[in-house]
Amino acid sequence: MFKVSINPQWQVQAPSGEPALPRLIELLVGVHETGSLARACARSQLSYRYAWGVLRAGEKTLGATLIETTRGSGARLTALGEKLVWADKRIAARLSPLLDSLCSEIEVEFEHAFEPGERILRIHATHGFAVETLHRFLGQRQIAADLKYRSSLDVLASLARDNCDLAGLHLPIGEFEAPMLKLWPPSLRRGGFVVIDLVTRRQGIMVARGNPKKIRSVRDLARRGVRFVNRQHDSATRALFDLLLAAENIDGGTIDGYDNVEFTHAAIAAYVASGMADAGFGLETPAQRFGLDYLPILYERYFFLCPHAVYESQAVDRVLAILRSHEFHKIANTLPGYNAEHCGRTLDLLEAFPALHG
């Protein structure tokens, strides 16, 4: 099975049209993460002399200093250098799910070319870090799967049209489960599906390290001087956030940044970490990866919906074997805010969500 990877690269171009050297951003990220130009060079397999040439050429193009060095104290980026690094992190966070989906699509084309009769498991899912882990396990075991990351509404529509075999979705545990289920198409609420549990995970508020704005609850997001970054309107996380606001009688229009949106949990975290917002709502894993503080609000359940006819297939059996393995549980449990205790458990849809009976 062929594996495809796509690594985005961007560069800065001066008003004169002169571009900075392509490896400039890579070097700046290396200095930011290691605190040393020498270590950044080693990581990028560049000579120290060449790296200095790239930096100086970049500074000449941009007309500003990007890095400062002190004898015995390593190196640190200037404010402009930091902005370029955070721009790179935001690009990666926003594009990664899209590029992963595209890689999967191209891999499927390879499979069809070399194994025309092979049936490919179609997985449409909202983005999550346990799903990423599952996709990696499938690849390691040479199990062909066409993974497409989609918004919750798009995933539900795909399942209703029989365009996917496994639909990755999430629902809050507790009082908000029933109102979230009401957003599902009627044809999916009547049963006919198996629920395959993946993980439970925490949703909450991401804030800058040290929580300088002293945000303690959803109500604090409406305070004057607090800048927020939201999820796009067709995501389940956005729908859940709106339910939280309604429960507190908060009008979203009173929140500075309510209409300012990103498309992934990681992009929300990168946005807050870059200083462009004071808070965002999302998962704990990217908050920790970007060095943010985190205020947990509730738990939710991430699962796959699988039509009964597909559930009996060999492909789903292989997925279940992975989900029930000690190795998968061990890795999923290392994700901050994730719990894989019931990973691989299967239930009938109406058994899993009794609220559908109402």
mmCIF file of C-alpha atoms in Angstrom:
data_model
loop_
_atom_site.group_PDB
_atom_site.id
_atom_site.type_symbol
_atom_site.label_atom_id
_atom_site.label_comp_id
_atom_site.label_asym_id
_atom_site.label_seq_id
_atom_site.Cartn_x
_atom_site.Cartn_y
_atom_site.Cartn_z
ATOM 1 C CA MET A 1 0.000 0.000 0.000
ATOM 2 C CA PHE A 2 1.440 3.350 -1.043
ATOM 3 C CA LYS A 3 1.577 6.189 1.505
ATOM 4 C CA VAL A 4 1.289 9.801 0.368
ATOM 5 C CA SER A 5 2.373 12.873 2.326
ATOM 6 C CA ILE A 6 1.961 16.562 1.532
ATOM 7 C CA ASN A 7 4.000 19.177 3.371
ATOM 8 C CA PRO A 8 2.925 22.786 2.760
ATOM 9 C CA GLN A 9 5.643 25.371 2.253
ATOM 10 C CA TRP A 10 5.126 29.104 2.183
ATOM 11 C CA GLN A 11 7.430 32.072 1.813
ATOM 12 C CA VAL A 12 7.366 35.830 2.201
ATOM 13 C CA GLN A 13 7.721 38.156 -0.762
ATOM 14 C CA ALA A 14 8.783 41.788 -0.374
ATOM 15 C CA PRO A 15 6.866 44.622 -2.113
ATOM 16 C CA SER A 16 9.694 44.669 -4.651
ATOM 17 C CA GLY A 17 8.760 41.119 -5.639
ATOM 18 C CA GLU A 18 11.908 39.635 -4.116
ATOM 19 C CA PRO A 19 11.102 36.435 -2.181
ATOM 20 C CA ALA A 20 12.836 35.393 1.021
ATOM 21 C CA LEU A 21 14.738 32.119 0.729
ATOM 22 C CA PRO A 22 12.433 29.055 1.012
ATOM 23 C CA ARG A 23 14.097 27.632 4.142
ATOM 24 C CA LEU A 24 13.825 30.852 6.143
ATOM 25 C CA ILE A 25 10.591 29.863 7.902
ATOM 26 C CA GLU A 26 11.942 26.393 8.681
ATOM 27 C CA LEU A 27 14.983 27.947 10.376
ATOM 28 C CA LEU A 28 12.905 30.409 12.386
ATOM 29 C CA VAL A 29 10.659 27.582 13.613
ATOM 30 C CA GLY A 30 13.775 25.624 14.587
ATOM 31 C CA VAL A 31 15.167 28.527 16.621
ATOM 32 C CA HIS A 32 11.777 29.064 18.265
ATOM 33 C CA GLU A 33 11.521 25.420 19.319
ATOM 34 C CA THR A 34 15.159 24.753 20.290
ATOM 35 C CA GLY A 35 16.356 28.174 21.494
ATOM 36 C CA SER A 36 19.548 27.803 19.486
ATOM 37 C CA LEU A 37 20.548 28.462 15.893
ATOM 38 C CA ALA A 38 23.089 25.629 16.060
ATOM 39 C CA ARG A 39 20.413 23.140 17.127
ATOM 40 C CA ALA A 40 18.052 24.494 14.477
ATOM 41 C CA CYS A 41 20.780 23.909 11.866
ATOM 42 C CA ALA A 42 21.353 20.355 13.062
ATOM 43 C CA ARG A 43 17.638 19.594 12.915
ATOM 44 C CA SER A 44 17.358 20.967 9.367
ATOM 45 C CA GLN A 45 20.701 19.440 8.300
ATOM 46 C CA LEU A 46 22.091 22.822 7.278
ATOM 47 C CA SER A 47 25.543 24.230 7.859
ATOM 48 C CA TYR A 48 25.773 27.093 10.352
ATOM 49 C CA ARG A 49 27.258 29.340 7.685
ATOM 50 C CA TYR A 50 24.473 28.609 5.193
ATOM 51 C CA ALA A 51 21.820 29.202 7.861
ATOM 52 C CA TRP A 52 23.237 32.623 8.672
ATOM 53 C CA GLY A 53 23.167 33.418 4.967
ATOM 54 C CA VAL A 54 19.472 32.471 4.779
ATOM 55 C CA LEU A 55 18.666 34.601 7.833
ATOM 56 C CA ARG A 56 20.571 37.642 6.638
ATOM 57 C CA ALA A 57 19.025 37.394 3.164
ATOM 58 C CA GLY A 58 15.589 37.168 4.776
ATOM 59 C CA GLU A 59 16.270 40.205 6.941
ATOM 60 C CA LYS A 60 17.438 42.150 3.905
ATOM 61 C CA THR A 61 14.280 41.227 1.977
ATOM 62 C CA LEU A 62 11.972 42.122 4.870
ATOM 63 C CA GLY A 63 13.945 45.135 6.029
ATOM 64 C CA ALA A 64 13.901 44.035 9.668
ATOM 65 C CA THR A 65 15.865 41.887 12.121
ATOM 66 C CA LEU A 66 14.490 38.381 12.672
ATOM 67 C CA ILE A 67 16.848 36.846 15.230
ATOM 68 C CA GLU A 68 18.986 38.070 18.115
ATOM 69 C CA THR A 69 21.904 36.127 19.559
ATOM 70 C CA THR A 70 23.718 36.553 22.845
ATOM 71 C CA ARG A 71 26.987 34.860 23.719
ATOM 72 C CA GLY A 72 26.222 31.985 26.056
ATOM 73 C CA SER A 73 22.459 32.533 25.882
ATOM 74 C CA GLY A 74 21.586 30.956 22.551
ATOM 75 C CA ALA A 75 19.263 32.762 20.178
ATOM 76 C CA ARG A 76 15.807 34.256 20.313
ATOM 77 C CA LEU A 77 13.458 35.611 17.699
ATOM 78 C CA THR A 78 12.427 39.222 17.378
ATOM 79 C CA ALA A 79 8.741 40.164 17.424
ATOM 80 C CA LEU A 80 8.623 39.853 13.622
ATOM 81 C CA GLY A 81 10.367 36.481 13.740
ATOM 82 C CA GLU A 82 7.794 35.263 16.279
ATOM 83 C CA LYS A 83 4.927 36.444 14.067
ATOM 84 C CA LEU A 84 6.309 34.469 11.131
ATOM 85 C CA VAL A 85 6.623 31.335 13.276
ATOM 86 C CA TRP A 86 3.057 31.616 14.566
ATOM 87 C CA ALA A 87 1.819 32.207 11.038
ATOM 88 C CA ASP A 88 3.496 28.921 10.070
ATOM 89 C CA LYS A 89 1.862 27.090 12.981
ATOM 90 C CA ARG A 90 -1.555 28.512 12.100
ATOM 91 C CA ILE A 91 -1.148 27.427 8.466
ATOM 92 C CA ALA A 92 -0.255 23.878 9.543
ATOM 93 C CA ALA A 93 -3.106 23.702 12.063
ATOM 94 C CA ARG A 94 -5.672 24.921 9.566
ATOM 95 C CA LEU A 95 -4.516 22.828 6.595
ATOM 96 C CA SER A 96 -3.510 19.518 8.204
ATOM 97 C CA PRO A 97 -6.968 17.857 8.145
ATOM 98 C CA LEU A 98 -7.537 19.022 4.557
ATOM 99 C CA LEU A 99 -4.141 17.714 3.429
ATOM 100 C CA ASP A 100 -4.622 14.427 5.311
ATOM 101 C CA SER A 101 -7.918 13.936 3.472
ATOM 102 C CA LEU A 102 -6.246 14.702 0.149
ATOM 103 C CA CYS A 103 -3.419 12.247 0.886
ATOM 104 C CA SER A 104 -5.978 9.551 1.659
ATOM 105 C CA GLU A 105 -7.813 10.318 -1.584
ATOM 106 C CA ILE A 106 -4.617 9.954 -3.631
ATOM 107 C CA GLU A 107 -3.699 6.727 -1.813
ATOM 108 C CA VAL A 108 -7.087 5.306 -2.783
ATOM 109 C CA GLU A 109 -6.387 6.149 -6.432
ATOM 110 C CA PHE A 110 -3.140 4.172 -6.161
ATOM 111 C CA GLU A 111 -5.031 1.235 -4.645
ATOM 112 C CA HIS A 112 -7.604 1.269 -7.439
ATOM 113 C CA ALA A 113 -4.799 1.371 -10.017
ATOM 114 C CA PHE A 114 -2.930 -1.635 -8.582
ATOM 115 C CA GLU A 115 -5.844 -3.559 -6.999
ATOM 116 C CA PRO A 116 -8.918 -2.677 -9.105
ATOM 117 C CA GLY A 117 -11.253 -5.081 -7.305
ATOM 118 C CA GLU A 118 -10.353 -4.178 -3.724
ATOM 119 C CA ARG A 119 -13.116 -2.620 -1.637
ATOM 120 C CA ILE A 120 -11.926 0.500 0.167
ATOM 121 C CA LEU A 121 -13.427 1.355 3.554
ATOM 122 C CA ARG A 122 -14.946 4.845 3.338
ATOM 123 C CA ILE A 123 -14.550 6.859 6.539
ATOM 124 C CA HIS A 124 -16.032 10.346 6.814
ATOM 125 C CA ALA A 125 -15.305 11.920 10.185
ATOM 126 C CA THR A 126 -15.058 15.136 12.097
ATOM 127 C CA HIS A 127 -11.410 15.791 12.846
ATOM 128 C CA GLY A 128 -10.040 14.392 16.069
ATOM 129 C CA PHE A 129 -6.750 13.091 17.411
ATOM 130 C CA ALA A 130 -7.994 9.556 18.103
ATOM 131 C CA VAL A 131 -9.212 9.372 14.493
ATOM 132 C CA GLU A 132 -5.748 10.493 13.373
ATOM 133 C CA THR A 133 -4.301 7.675 15.470
ATOM 134 C CA LEU A 134 -6.689 5.115 13.960
ATOM 135 C CA HIS A 135 -5.771 6.231 10.447
ATOM 136 C CA ARG A 136 -2.104 5.747 11.272
ATOM 137 C CA PHE A 137 -2.791 2.230 12.619
ATOM 138 C CA LEU A 138 -4.746 1.341 9.470
ATOM 139 C CA GLY A 139 -1.814 2.434 7.310
ATOM 140 C CA GLN A 140 0.687 0.467 9.395
ATOM 141 C CA ARG A 141 -1.420 -2.655 8.880
ATOM 142 C CA GLN A 142 -1.819 -2.072 5.141
ATOM 143 C CA ILE A 143 -5.596 -1.625 5.468
ATOM 144 C CA ALA A 144 -6.840 0.627 2.696
ATOM 145 C CA ALA A 145 -9.194 3.359 3.904
ATOM 146 C CA ASP A 146 -10.506 6.507 2.280
ATOM 147 C CA LEU A 147 -10.570 8.994 5.165
ATOM 148 C CA LYS A 148 -12.214 12.351 4.599
ATOM 149 C CA TYR A 149 -12.407 14.942 7.365
ATOM 150 C CA ARG A 150 -15.693 16.818 7.236
ATOM 151 C CA SER A 151 -17.869 19.008 9.433
ATOM 152 C CA SER A 152 -20.471 17.188 11.528
ATOM 153 C CA LEU A 153 -23.320 18.249 9.254
ATOM 154 C CA ASP A 154 -21.418 17.048 6.184
ATOM 155 C CA VAL A 155 -20.640 13.711 7.854
ATOM 156 C CA LEU A 156 -24.310 13.202 8.713
ATOM 157 C CA ALA A 157 -25.317 14.087 5.146
ATOM 158 C CA SER A 158 -22.762 11.607 3.739
ATOM 159 C CA LEU A 159 -24.133 8.833 5.925
ATOM 160 C CA ALA A 160 -27.728 9.651 4.982
ATOM 161 C CA ARG A 161 -26.772 9.416 1.278
ATOM 162 C CA ASP A 162 -24.869 6.135 1.819
ATOM 163 C CA ASN A 163 -21.613 7.827 0.800
ATOM 164 C CA CYS A 164 -19.585 6.455 3.710
ATOM 165 C CA ASP A 165 -19.199 3.221 5.673
ATOM 166 C CA LEU A 166 -18.093 4.718 8.987
ATOM 167 C CA ALA A 167 -19.238 8.156 10.134
ATOM 168 C CA GLY A 168 -17.119 9.714 12.885
ATOM 169 C CA LEU A 169 -19.207 11.974 15.134
ATOM 170 C CA HIS A 170 -19.267 13.322 18.674
ATOM 171 C CA LEU A 171 -21.999 14.135 21.177
ATOM 172 C CA PRO A 172 -21.797 15.707 24.649
ATOM 173 C CA ILE A 173 -22.460 13.495 27.648
ATOM 174 C CA GLY A 174 -25.307 14.794 29.784
ATOM 175 C CA GLU A 175 -27.947 17.477 29.379
ATOM 176 C CA PHE A 176 -26.860 18.656 25.936
ATOM 177 C CA GLU A 177 -26.963 15.224 24.275
ATOM 178 C CA ALA A 178 -30.683 15.330 23.440
ATOM 179 C CA PRO A 179 -30.681 18.813 21.845
ATOM 180 C CA MET A 180 -27.613 17.875 19.782
ATOM 181 C CA LEU A 181 -29.336 14.700 18.556
ATOM 182 C CA LYS A 182 -32.204 16.840 17.280
ATOM 183 C CA LEU A 183 -29.775 18.304 14.726
ATOM 184 C CA TRP A 184 -29.467 14.896 13.033
ATOM 185 C CA PRO A 185 -31.515 14.156 9.895
ATOM 186 C CA PRO A 186 -34.745 12.253 10.754
ATOM 187 C CA SER A 187 -33.663 9.295 8.599
ATOM 188 C CA LEU A 188 -30.655 8.719 10.884
ATOM 189 C CA ARG A 189 -32.587 9.029 14.128
ATOM 190 C CA ARG A 190 -34.778 6.002 13.437
ATOM 191 C CA GLY A 191 -32.064 3.393 13.920
ATOM 192 C CA GLY A 192 -30.496 0.901 11.523
ATOM 193 C CA PHE A 193 -26.951 1.698 12.667
ATOM 194 C CA VAL A 194 -24.354 0.303 15.031
ATOM 195 C CA VAL A 195 -22.486 2.700 17.320
ATOM 196 C CA ILE A 196 -18.768 1.892 17.623
ATOM 197 C CA ASP A 197 -17.276 3.781 20.569
ATOM 198 C CA LEU A 198 -13.882 5.383 20.066
ATOM 199 C CA VAL A 199 -13.133 7.652 23.056
ATOM 200 C CA THR A 200 -14.519 10.130 25.505
ATOM 201 C CA ARG A 201 -12.778 13.493 25.474
ATOM 202 C CA ARG A 202 -12.940 16.857 27.201
ATOM 203 C CA GLN A 203 -14.262 20.053 25.668
ATOM 204 C CA GLY A 204 -13.412 23.332 27.351
ATOM 205 C CA ILE A 205 -11.935 26.797 27.103
ATOM 206 C CA MET A 206 -8.375 27.347 25.885
ATOM 207 C CA VAL A 207 -6.632 30.403 27.350
ATOM 208 C CA ALA A 208 -3.113 31.825 27.274
ATOM 209 C CA ARG A 209 -0.627 30.381 29.740
ATOM 210 C CA GLY A 210 -1.241 31.820 33.184
ATOM 211 C CA ASN A 211 -4.782 32.830 32.185
ATOM 212 C CA PRO A 212 -4.018 36.588 32.200
ATOM 213 C CA LYS A 213 -7.667 37.510 31.550
ATOM 214 C CA LYS A 214 -8.802 35.454 34.574
ATOM 215 C CA ILE A 215 -11.372 33.532 32.538
ATOM 216 C CA ARG A 216 -13.171 30.974 34.724
ATOM 217 C CA SER A 217 -16.371 30.148 32.852
ATOM 218 C CA VAL A 218 -18.328 30.639 29.632
ATOM 219 C CA ARG A 219 -19.841 33.802 31.139
ATOM 220 C CA ASP A 220 -16.415 35.434 31.270
ATOM 221 C CA LEU A 221 -16.135 35.230 27.477
ATOM 222 C CA ALA A 222 -18.701 38.040 27.207
ATOM 223 C CA ARG A 223 -16.616 40.355 29.381
ATOM 224 C CA ARG A 224 -15.288 43.544 27.872
ATOM 225 C CA GLY A 225 -11.688 43.199 26.724
ATOM 226 C CA VAL A 226 -11.819 39.422 26.158
ATOM 227 C CA ARG A 227 -11.173 38.407 22.544
ATOM 228 C CA PHE A 228 -12.619 35.083 21.415
ATOM 229 C CA VAL A 229 -12.125 32.825 18.384
ATOM 230 C CA ASN A 230 -15.015 30.536 17.410
ATOM 231 C CA ARG A 231 -15.544 27.404 15.299
ATOM 232 C CA GLN A 232 -17.348 27.484 11.952
ATOM 233 C CA HIS A 233 -21.138 27.385 12.022
ATOM 234 C CA ASP A 234 -21.573 23.801 10.684
ATOM 235 C CA SER A 235 -19.358 22.130 13.291
ATOM 236 C CA ALA A 236 -20.764 20.198 16.256
ATOM 237 C CA THR A 237 -18.367 22.041 18.552
ATOM 238 C CA ARG A 238 -19.924 25.343 17.462
ATOM 239 C CA ALA A 239 -23.429 23.944 18.047
ATOM 240 C CA LEU A 240 -22.379 22.750 21.501
ATOM 241 C CA PHE A 241 -20.873 26.136 22.335
ATOM 242 C CA ASP A 242 -24.106 27.849 21.310
ATOM 243 C CA LEU A 243 -26.039 25.539 23.654
ATOM 244 C CA LEU A 244 -23.681 26.487 26.483
ATOM 245 C CA LEU A 245 -24.301 30.170 25.750
ATOM 246 C CA ALA A 246 -28.067 29.651 25.663
ATOM 247 C CA ALA A 247 -27.946 27.860 29.022
ATOM 248 C CA GLU A 248 -26.297 30.973 30.477
ATOM 249 C CA ASN A 249 -28.637 33.371 28.621
ATOM 250 C CA ILE A 250 -25.683 34.859 26.745
ATOM 251 C CA ASP A 251 -26.165 36.417 23.317
ATOM 252 C CA GLY A 252 -23.262 35.409 21.076
ATOM 253 C CA GLY A 253 -23.264 38.922 19.635
ATOM 254 C CA THR A 254 -21.965 40.235 22.963
ATOM 255 C CA ILE A 255 -18.770 38.176 22.627
ATOM 256 C CA ASP A 256 -15.900 39.949 20.882
ATOM 257 C CA GLY A 257 -14.829 37.538 18.113
ATOM 258 C CA TYR A 258 -17.939 35.342 18.070
ATOM 259 C CA ASP A 259 -18.033 35.638 14.255
ATOM 260 C CA ASN A 260 -14.264 35.141 13.926
ATOM 261 C CA VAL A 261 -13.930 31.444 13.039
ATOM 262 C CA GLU A 262 -11.398 28.674 12.541
ATOM 263 C CA PHE A 263 -12.029 25.169 11.192
ATOM 264 C CA THR A 264 -10.130 22.845 13.541
ATOM 265 C CA HIS A 265 -9.376 22.511 17.238
ATOM 266 C CA ALA A 266 -5.666 22.885 16.478
ATOM 267 C CA ALA A 267 -6.289 26.089 14.523
ATOM 268 C CA ILE A 268 -8.206 27.500 17.507
ATOM 269 C CA ALA A 269 -5.270 26.655 19.783
ATOM 270 C CA ALA A 270 -2.735 28.199 17.394
ATOM 271 C CA TYR A 271 -4.851 31.351 17.127
ATOM 272 C CA VAL A 272 -4.932 31.779 20.912
ATOM 273 C CA ALA A 273 -1.256 30.855 21.328
ATOM 274 C CA SER A 274 -0.252 33.472 18.748
ATOM 275 C CA GLY A 275 -1.907 36.177 20.868
ATOM 276 C CA MET A 276 -4.625 36.983 18.338
ATOM 277 C CA ALA A 277 -7.356 35.900 20.774
ATOM 278 C CA ASP A 278 -7.579 35.447 24.530
ATOM 279 C CA ALA A 279 -9.756 32.335 24.466
ATOM 280 C CA GLY A 280 -11.266 29.643 22.268
ATOM 281 C CA PHE A 281 -13.499 26.623 22.807
ATOM 282 C CA GLY A 282 -12.219 23.167 21.939
ATOM 283 C CA LEU A 283 -10.239 20.081 22.917
ATOM 284 C CA GLU A 284 -7.515 19.748 25.516
ATOM 285 C CA THR A 285 -4.965 17.970 23.294
ATOM 286 C CA PRO A 286 -4.128 20.940 21.020
ATOM 287 C CA ALA A 287 -4.283 23.321 23.991
ATOM 288 C CA GLN A 288 -1.503 21.382 25.667
ATOM 289 C CA ARG A 289 0.500 21.033 22.454
ATOM 290 C CA PHE A 290 0.462 24.808 22.002
ATOM 291 C CA GLY A 291 1.378 25.526 25.620
ATOM 292 C CA LEU A 292 -2.013 26.915 26.653
ATOM 293 C CA ASP A 293 -3.919 26.635 29.912
ATOM 294 C CA TYR A 294 -7.202 24.766 29.776
ATOM 295 C CA LEU A 295 -10.522 25.013 31.608
ATOM 296 C CA PRO A 296 -12.519 21.767 31.133
ATOM 297 C CA ILE A 297 -16.280 22.272 30.762
ATOM 298 C CA LEU A 298 -17.747 18.864 29.870
ATOM 299 C CA TYR A 299 -17.072 15.426 28.421
ATOM 300 C CA GLU A 300 -18.239 14.197 25.063
ATOM 301 C CA ARG A 301 -18.353 10.846 23.347
ATOM 302 C CA TYR A 302 -16.631 10.291 19.987
ATOM 303 C CA PHE A 303 -17.926 7.300 18.037
ATOM 304 C CA PHE A 304 -18.527 5.857 14.590
ATOM 305 C CA LEU A 305 -21.963 5.203 13.145
ATOM 306 C CA CYS A 306 -21.942 2.134 10.903
ATOM 307 C CA PRO A 307 -24.865 0.759 8.839
ATOM 308 C CA HIS A 308 -25.793 -2.784 9.895
ATOM 309 C CA ALA A 309 -24.963 -4.178 6.431
ATOM 310 C CA VAL A 310 -21.437 -2.736 6.538
ATOM 311 C CA TYR A 311 -20.890 -3.778 10.150
ATOM 312 C CA GLU A 312 -20.769 -7.437 9.094
ATOM 313 C CA SER A 313 -17.879 -6.801 6.667
ATOM 314 C CA GLN A 314 -14.298 -7.979 7.033
ATOM 315 C CA ALA A 315 -13.064 -4.377 6.789
ATOM 316 C CA VAL A 316 -15.018 -3.346 9.894
ATOM 317 C CA ASP A 317 -13.805 -6.486 11.704
ATOM 318 C CA ARG A 318 -10.238 -5.311 11.101
ATOM 319 C CA VAL A 319 -11.051 -1.832 12.403
ATOM 320 C CA LEU A 320 -12.624 -3.325 15.537
ATOM 321 C CA ALA A 321 -9.537 -5.477 16.104
ATOM 322 C CA ILE A 322 -7.417 -2.323 16.130
ATOM 323 C CA LEU A 323 -9.773 -0.394 18.409
ATOM 324 C CA ARG A 324 -9.861 -3.268 20.915
ATOM 325 C CA SER A 325 -6.091 -3.748 20.939
ATOM 326 C CA HIS A 326 -3.967 -2.885 23.969
ATOM 327 C CA GLU A 327 -1.599 -0.929 21.730
ATOM 328 C CA PHE A 328 -4.322 1.394 20.432
ATOM 329 C CA HIS A 329 -5.807 1.932 23.910
ATOM 330 C CA LYS A 330 -2.374 2.778 25.280
ATOM 331 C CA ILE A 331 -1.683 5.438 22.658
ATOM 332 C CA ALA A 332 -5.193 6.928 22.729
ATOM 333 C CA ASN A 333 -4.999 7.277 26.508
ATOM 334 C CA THR A 334 -1.843 9.394 26.194
ATOM 335 C CA LEU A 335 -3.809 12.102 24.355
ATOM 336 C CA PRO A 336 -4.572 14.880 26.875
ATOM 337 C CA GLY A 337 -8.251 14.879 27.810
ATOM 338 C CA TYR A 338 -8.926 11.528 26.085
ATOM 339 C CA ASN A 339 -10.121 8.258 27.630
ATOM 340 C CA ALA A 340 -10.260 5.021 25.620
ATOM 341 C CA GLU A 341 -11.897 2.848 28.305
ATOM 342 C CA HIS A 342 -14.815 1.849 26.052
ATOM 343 C CA CYS A 343 -12.924 1.951 22.760
ATOM 344 C CA GLY A 344 -14.251 -0.743 20.414
ATOM 345 C CA ARG A 345 -17.515 -1.258 22.301
ATOM 346 C CA THR A 346 -20.520 -1.696 20.009
ATOM 347 C CA LEU A 347 -24.164 -0.854 20.676
ATOM 348 C CA ASP A 348 -27.299 -0.476 18.616
ATOM 349 C CA LEU A 349 -27.982 3.210 17.908
ATOM 350 C CA LEU A 350 -31.212 3.342 19.924
ATOM 351 C CA GLU A 351 -29.538 1.498 22.797
ATOM 352 C CA ALA A 352 -26.585 3.895 22.809
ATOM 353 C CA PHE A 353 -28.758 7.019 22.731
ATOM 354 C CA PRO A 354 -32.120 6.403 24.441
ATOM 355 C CA ALA A 355 -33.044 10.063 23.879
ATOM 356 C CA LEU A 356 -33.779 9.106 20.259
ATOM 357 C CA HIS A 357 -36.866 7.237 21.477
ATOM 358 C CA GLY A 358 -38.416 10.582 22.375
#
